[in-house]
Coordinates of C-alpha atoms in Angstrom, one line a residue:
M612 CA 12.2 76.1 -52.2
T613 CA 15.3 78.2 -53.6
D614 CA 13.4 81.4 -55.7
Y615 CA 14.9 79.8 -59.2
S616 CA 14.2 76.1 -60.3
A617 CA 14.9 73.6 -63.4
H618 CA 12.9 73.0 -67.0
I619 CA 14.4 69.6 -68.3
P620 CA 16.3 71.5 -71.1
F621 CA 15.8 69.0 -73.3
L622 CA 12.8 66.2 -74.8
P623 CA 13.8 63.3 -73.2
T624 CA 14.7 60.2 -75.3
S625 CA 16.5 58.1 -73.4
V626 CA 16.8 57.8 -68.8
E627 CA 20.4 58.1 -69.2
Q628 CA 20.0 61.4 -71.0
L629 CA 18.9 62.8 -66.9
V630 CA 21.6 61.6 -64.9
P631 CA 24.0 64.8 -65.5
L632 CA 21.2 67.2 -65.0
A633 CA 19.4 65.1 -61.5
D634 CA 23.1 64.8 -60.3
L635 CA 23.8 68.4 -61.2
A636 CA 20.4 69.0 -59.3
S637 CA 21.0 66.9 -56.5
R638 CA 23.4 69.5 -55.6
A639 CA 21.8 72.8 -55.5
A640 CA 19.5 72.9 -52.4
N641 CA 15.6 71.8 -52.8
L642 CA 16.1 72.1 -56.4
R643 CA 13.2 71.4 -58.5
L644 CA 13.4 69.6 -61.2
W645 CA 9.8 70.2 -64.4
L646 CA 8.9 68.8 -67.4
G647 CA 6.4 69.9 -69.2
Q648 CA 4.0 66.6 -71.2
S649 CA 5.9 64.8 -73.0
L650 CA 5.1 62.5 -75.5
T651 CA 8.9 60.4 -76.3
I652 CA 9.3 59.6 -71.9
E653 CA 6.2 60.6 -70.0
P654 CA 7.5 62.5 -66.8
H655 CA 5.8 60.1 -63.8
Q656 CA 8.0 57.7 -65.3
L657 CA 11.0 60.0 -65.6
F658 CA 10.5 60.9 -62.6
A659 CA 10.2 58.4 -61.4
Y660 CA 13.3 56.2 -63.0
C661 CA 15.7 59.1 -61.1
A662 CA 14.2 58.5 -57.9
G663 CA 14.9 55.3 -58.6
R664 CA 18.5 55.7 -58.9
G665 CA 18.8 57.7 -56.1
A666 CA 18.0 61.1 -57.2
R667 CA 15.3 62.2 -55.0
L668 CA 14.7 64.9 -55.8
P669 CA 11.7 67.6 -55.8
V670 CA 9.4 67.8 -59.7
G671 CA 7.3 69.7 -60.8
T672 CA 5.1 69.2 -64.1
S673 CA 4.3 72.4 -65.7
V674 CA 2.0 70.6 -67.2
T675 CA 0.3 67.6 -67.9
L676 CA -3.0 67.3 -69.8
T677 CA -6.2 66.0 -69.5
P678 CA -7.4 64.6 -71.6
L679 CA -4.3 62.4 -71.3
R680 CA -5.8 60.8 -67.2
H681 CA -9.1 59.9 -65.8
P682 CA -8.6 62.4 -62.5
Y683 CA -7.9 58.9 -60.6
E684 CA -5.1 57.7 -62.4
A685 CA -3.6 61.8 -62.1
A686 CA -4.0 61.6 -58.3
L687 CA -2.6 57.6 -58.2
Q688 CA 0.2 58.5 -60.4
A689 CA 1.1 62.1 -58.5
R690 CA 1.2 60.7 -54.9
S691 CA 3.7 57.7 -56.8
L692 CA 5.6 61.2 -57.2
A693 CA 5.8 62.5 -53.9
F694 CA 5.4 59.6 -52.2
V695 CA 9.1 58.1 -53.8
T696 CA 10.6 60.7 -53.7
G697 CA 9.9 62.5 -50.6
H698 CA 9.3 65.8 -51.4
P699 CA 6.6 67.6 -52.2
M700 CA 4.5 67.1 -55.8
I701 CA 3.4 70.5 -58.2
A702 CA 1.2 68.7 -60.4
G703 CA 0.5 71.1 -63.1
Y704 CA -2.6 70.5 -65.2
G705 CA -4.2 71.8 -67.9
P706 CA -6.9 71.3 -70.7
G707 CA -4.2 71.5 -74.4
S708 CA -5.2 72.8 -77.6
A709 CA -9.1 72.4 -78.7
D710 CA -7.8 70.3 -81.5
F711 CA -5.9 68.2 -78.9
Q712 CA -9.4 67.2 -77.2
L713 CA -11.1 66.4 -80.4
A714 CA -8.0 64.0 -81.0
L715 CA -7.7 62.4 -77.8
T716 CA -11.5 62.5 -76.5
G717 CA -14.2 63.0 -79.9
S718 CA -15.2 66.3 -79.1
R719 CA -13.9 70.0 -78.3
Y720 CA -13.6 71.5 -73.9
R721 CA -17.4 73.6 -74.7
S722 CA -15.2 75.2 -71.5
P723 CA -12.4 74.3 -70.6
L724 CA -13.1 75.8 -68.1
T725 CA -15.7 73.9 -66.5
A726 CA -13.4 70.4 -67.4
V727 CA -10.7 71.7 -65.4
T728 CA -13.0 73.1 -62.9
E729 CA -14.3 69.1 -62.3
Y730 CA -10.2 67.7 -63.7
L731 CA -9.2 69.8 -60.4
S732 CA -11.6 69.8 -58.0
A733 CA -11.5 65.6 -58.1
V734 CA -7.7 65.4 -58.0
R735 CA -8.1 67.7 -54.4
G736 CA -10.4 65.1 -53.4
L737 CA -8.9 62.0 -53.7
L738 CA -5.6 63.7 -53.2
D739 CA -7.8 64.0 -49.2
G740 CA -9.0 61.2 -49.3
E741 CA -12.5 61.5 -49.6
T742 CA -14.2 59.5 -51.5
V743 CA -15.7 61.2 -54.1
K744 CA -19.0 61.9 -55.7
L745 CA -19.3 64.1 -59.1
D746 CA -21.3 63.0 -62.4
G747 CA -20.0 66.7 -64.5
E748 CA -20.4 67.2 -67.9
Y749 CA -16.7 66.0 -68.2
V750 CA -16.2 64.2 -64.9
R751 CA -17.8 61.1 -63.6
L752 CA -16.4 59.1 -60.6
H753 CA -17.4 58.2 -57.8
A754 CA -14.6 56.4 -56.4
T755 CA -11.5 57.0 -53.2
L756 CA -8.0 56.2 -52.7
P757 CA -6.7 53.7 -50.3
A758 CA -4.7 55.2 -47.7
L759 CA -1.1 56.5 -48.5
P760 CA 0.7 59.0 -45.7
H761 CA 3.1 61.1 -48.7
P762 CA 4.6 64.5 -49.0
R763 CA 2.1 66.7 -50.0
V764 CA 0.7 67.1 -53.7
D765 CA 0.0 70.9 -54.7
L766 CA -2.5 71.0 -57.6
G767 CA -1.4 73.3 -60.6
L768 CA -2.7 75.1 -62.9
G769 CA -1.5 76.6 -66.1
V770 CA -2.3 80.3 -66.7
L771 CA -1.6 81.9 -69.9
R772 CA -5.2 84.5 -69.4
P773 CA -7.2 86.2 -67.2
A774 CA -10.3 83.9 -67.1
M775 CA -7.5 80.9 -65.7
A776 CA -6.1 82.7 -63.2
R777 CA -9.1 83.6 -61.7
L778 CA -10.2 80.4 -61.9
A779 CA -6.8 79.3 -60.2
G780 CA -7.2 81.7 -58.1
E781 CA -10.3 79.9 -57.0
I782 CA -9.3 75.5 -56.6
A783 CA -5.2 76.0 -57.3
D784 CA -1.9 76.0 -55.3
V785 CA 0.3 76.7 -57.7
A786 CA -0.6 79.4 -61.6
I787 CA 2.1 77.9 -63.4
T788 CA 2.5 80.8 -66.7
W789 CA 4.3 80.1 -69.0
L790 CA 5.2 82.8 -72.4
C791 CA 4.3 85.2 -70.1
P792 CA 5.3 89.1 -70.1
P793 CA 6.8 89.6 -66.6
A794 CA 4.6 93.5 -67.2
Y795 CA 1.3 91.1 -68.1
L796 CA 2.5 89.0 -64.8
R797 CA 2.4 91.8 -62.8
D798 CA -0.9 93.8 -64.3
V799 CA -3.1 91.6 -65.3
L800 CA -2.5 87.9 -63.6
I801 CA -1.6 88.1 -60.8
P802 CA -4.5 90.4 -59.3
E803 CA -6.8 88.6 -61.2
L804 CA -5.3 85.9 -59.0
R805 CA -5.4 87.3 -55.6
A806 CA -8.6 89.1 -56.0
A807 CA -10.2 85.6 -57.5
A808 CA -8.4 83.6 -53.5
E809 CA -9.2 86.5 -51.6
K810 CA -13.2 85.9 -52.8
A811 CA -13.4 82.4 -51.7
G812 CA -11.1 82.7 -48.6
R813 CA -8.4 81.4 -49.4
P814 CA -4.6 82.0 -49.9
T815 CA -3.3 83.3 -53.3
P816 CA -1.7 80.2 -55.3
R817 CA 2.1 80.5 -55.6
V818 CA 3.5 81.9 -59.6
V819 CA 6.0 79.4 -60.9
S820 CA 6.6 81.1 -64.4
V821 CA 8.8 79.1 -66.6
V822 CA 11.0 81.1 -68.8
H823 CA 12.6 80.4 -72.3
V824 CA 16.6 81.5 -72.3
A825 CA 19.5 81.1 -74.5
Q826 CA 22.9 83.0 -73.7
H827 CA 24.0 84.4 -76.8
K828 CA 27.3 83.0 -78.5
P829 CA 29.0 82.5 -81.7
R830 CA 26.7 81.3 -84.4
R831 CA 23.9 80.8 -82.8
D832 CA 20.7 82.9 -84.0
P833 CA 18.3 83.3 -81.3
V834 CA 15.1 84.0 -83.5
G835 CA 15.9 80.8 -84.9
L836 CA 16.3 79.4 -81.8
A837 CA 13.0 80.8 -80.3
L838 CA 11.4 79.5 -83.4
S839 CA 12.5 76.1 -82.3
V840 CA 10.7 75.8 -79.4
C841 CA 7.8 78.7 -79.1
G842 CA 6.9 77.6 -82.8
A843 CA 4.5 76.0 -81.7
H844 CA 2.7 78.1 -79.9
L845 CA 3.4 81.6 -81.8
Q846 CA 0.7 79.9 -83.8
A847 CA -1.6 77.9 -81.1
P848 CA -4.6 80.9 -81.0
H849 CA -4.8 81.1 -77.1
Y850 CA -1.3 82.1 -77.2
V851 CA -1.5 84.9 -79.9
D852 CA -4.1 86.0 -78.0
M853 CA -2.7 85.8 -74.0
L854 CA 0.8 87.8 -75.8
H855 CA -1.5 90.2 -78.1
T856 CA -3.8 91.2 -74.7
A857 CA 0.2 91.7 -73.0
G858 CA 0.4 93.6 -75.7
I859 CA 2.5 92.2 -78.0
H860 CA 1.7 91.4 -81.5
V861 CA 2.6 87.7 -83.4
D862 CA 0.6 87.2 -86.4
P863 CA -0.3 83.1 -86.3
A864 CA 0.1 83.0 -90.2
D865 CA 4.2 84.2 -89.7
P866 CA 5.7 82.3 -87.3
L867 CA 8.5 83.0 -87.9
S868 CA 7.9 87.5 -87.2
G869 CA 6.7 85.8 -83.9
A870 CA 9.5 84.4 -82.3
R871 CA 12.3 87.5 -83.8
T872 CA 9.0 89.2 -81.9
L873 CA 9.3 87.6 -78.4
V874 CA 13.3 87.8 -79.0
D875 CA 13.2 92.1 -79.4
E876 CA 10.4 92.2 -76.3
G877 CA 12.4 90.0 -74.2
V878 CA 9.7 86.9 -73.2
F879 CA 12.3 84.7 -74.7
L880 CA 15.6 85.9 -72.5
T881 CA 18.8 86.6 -74.5
G882 CA 21.7 88.1 -74.0
S883 CA 25.4 87.6 -71.6
L884 CA 25.3 85.3 -68.8
P885 CA 24.4 89.3 -67.2
D886 CA 21.9 89.9 -68.8
L887 CA 19.4 86.5 -68.3
V888 CA 20.2 86.5 -64.9
T889 CA 18.3 90.4 -65.4
G890 CA 16.5 89.2 -67.2
L891 CA 15.3 86.5 -64.9
R892 CA 14.7 88.4 -62.1
A893 CA 12.6 91.2 -63.7
Y894 CA 9.5 88.2 -64.0
H895 CA 10.5 87.9 -59.4
A896 CA 9.8 91.8 -59.5
A897 CA 6.7 91.2 -60.8
G898 CA 5.8 88.6 -58.5
A899 CA 6.0 85.1 -59.5
D900 CA 7.4 83.1 -56.7
E901 CA 9.6 81.1 -58.1
V902 CA 10.9 81.1 -61.9
A903 CA 12.2 77.5 -63.4
V904 CA 14.6 78.1 -66.3
N905 CA 14.2 76.7 -69.8
L906 CA 16.8 76.2 -71.9
S907 CA 14.8 73.7 -74.3
A908 CA 16.0 75.8 -77.0
V909 CA 20.0 75.4 -76.4
G910 CA 19.1 71.3 -75.8
G911 CA 17.4 70.5 -78.8
T912 CA 19.8 72.8 -81.0
R913 CA 22.8 71.7 -79.5
G914 CA 22.1 68.6 -77.3
A915 CA 21.3 67.5 -73.6
A916 CA 25.0 67.6 -72.0
V917 CA 26.0 71.0 -74.0
A918 CA 22.1 72.7 -72.9
T919 CA 23.2 70.5 -69.4
R920 CA 26.2 72.6 -68.7
E921 CA 25.0 75.7 -69.4
L922 CA 22.2 75.7 -67.1
E923 CA 24.0 74.7 -64.7
F924 CA 26.8 78.0 -65.1
L925 CA 23.0 79.8 -65.1
L926 CA 22.3 78.8 -61.9
T927 CA 25.3 79.2 -60.3
A928 CA 25.5 82.9 -61.3
L929 CA 22.2 83.0 -59.8
G930 CA 22.8 81.6 -56.6
S931 CA 20.8 78.3 -56.5
I932 CA 23.7 75.7 -56.9
R933 CA 27.1 75.5 -55.4
R934 CA 30.1 76.0 -57.7
P935 CA 31.9 72.5 -58.3
P936 CA 34.7 71.5 -56.4
R937 CA 38.3 72.0 -57.9

């Protein structure tokens, strides 16, 4: 797997939007495509469409939310994608916000850590061919999946704060970060991951950092771009707490000011193409194994075609994709 991967830089509203991006990814050596929880076109179905069209690419979810599906369904979806793409798949999960949990399940998770532990344990057991017998606080399951040979499925966990990093070190294959500054990744999250994994007697999970970027161009407002994709995060308690712990102080009542802070602190990367390359490489220097480049701000404001074209230029500058033929 290359050091860099691509987050789909727009919220898909048609499968045709993805064709140029899938063609672009096909020109790279094992470039993984990522998509977080989409409430327009469901991520697993979108990736399956690409595979059916002939773009059999490595994929990952960054992340899908546990209240949306039972672990049995989650395991079935994940291994189905590994099967149809022909590549190892990273299935990332997270509990979502407390309000989202309440809206879908009728109550908030009393302990998100317990909920995620039960969820990943059930999915892992099913994928390993076990008969899972679990009567937990959040997951009840007595079942097994029919045997089906398929490429490996690695389980990812969305990680923002130390407690979730420790849990990922204990049970996950991949830790997926979002809006985490490189220094916070290096000094807080990775030490927690390593310590927990060592205590559990298992390998340290790989770290995938999803990073928002937007090249500076005339008539582009970087703060407005950051607000367009990070505004909700800047008002969510778990993101605000993570940023505060990282020394980046944002006011959830003033997301515009928070967006400006993300730009000033380099959490939302902007600048020239060389500036973006330097900023992305800082995540590798901080210990990330894979950096998922996310141009969703460009895609959301300028459209899928513009974002795909700019992603091509950036991945080419990073050395992750061959230059197009003349």
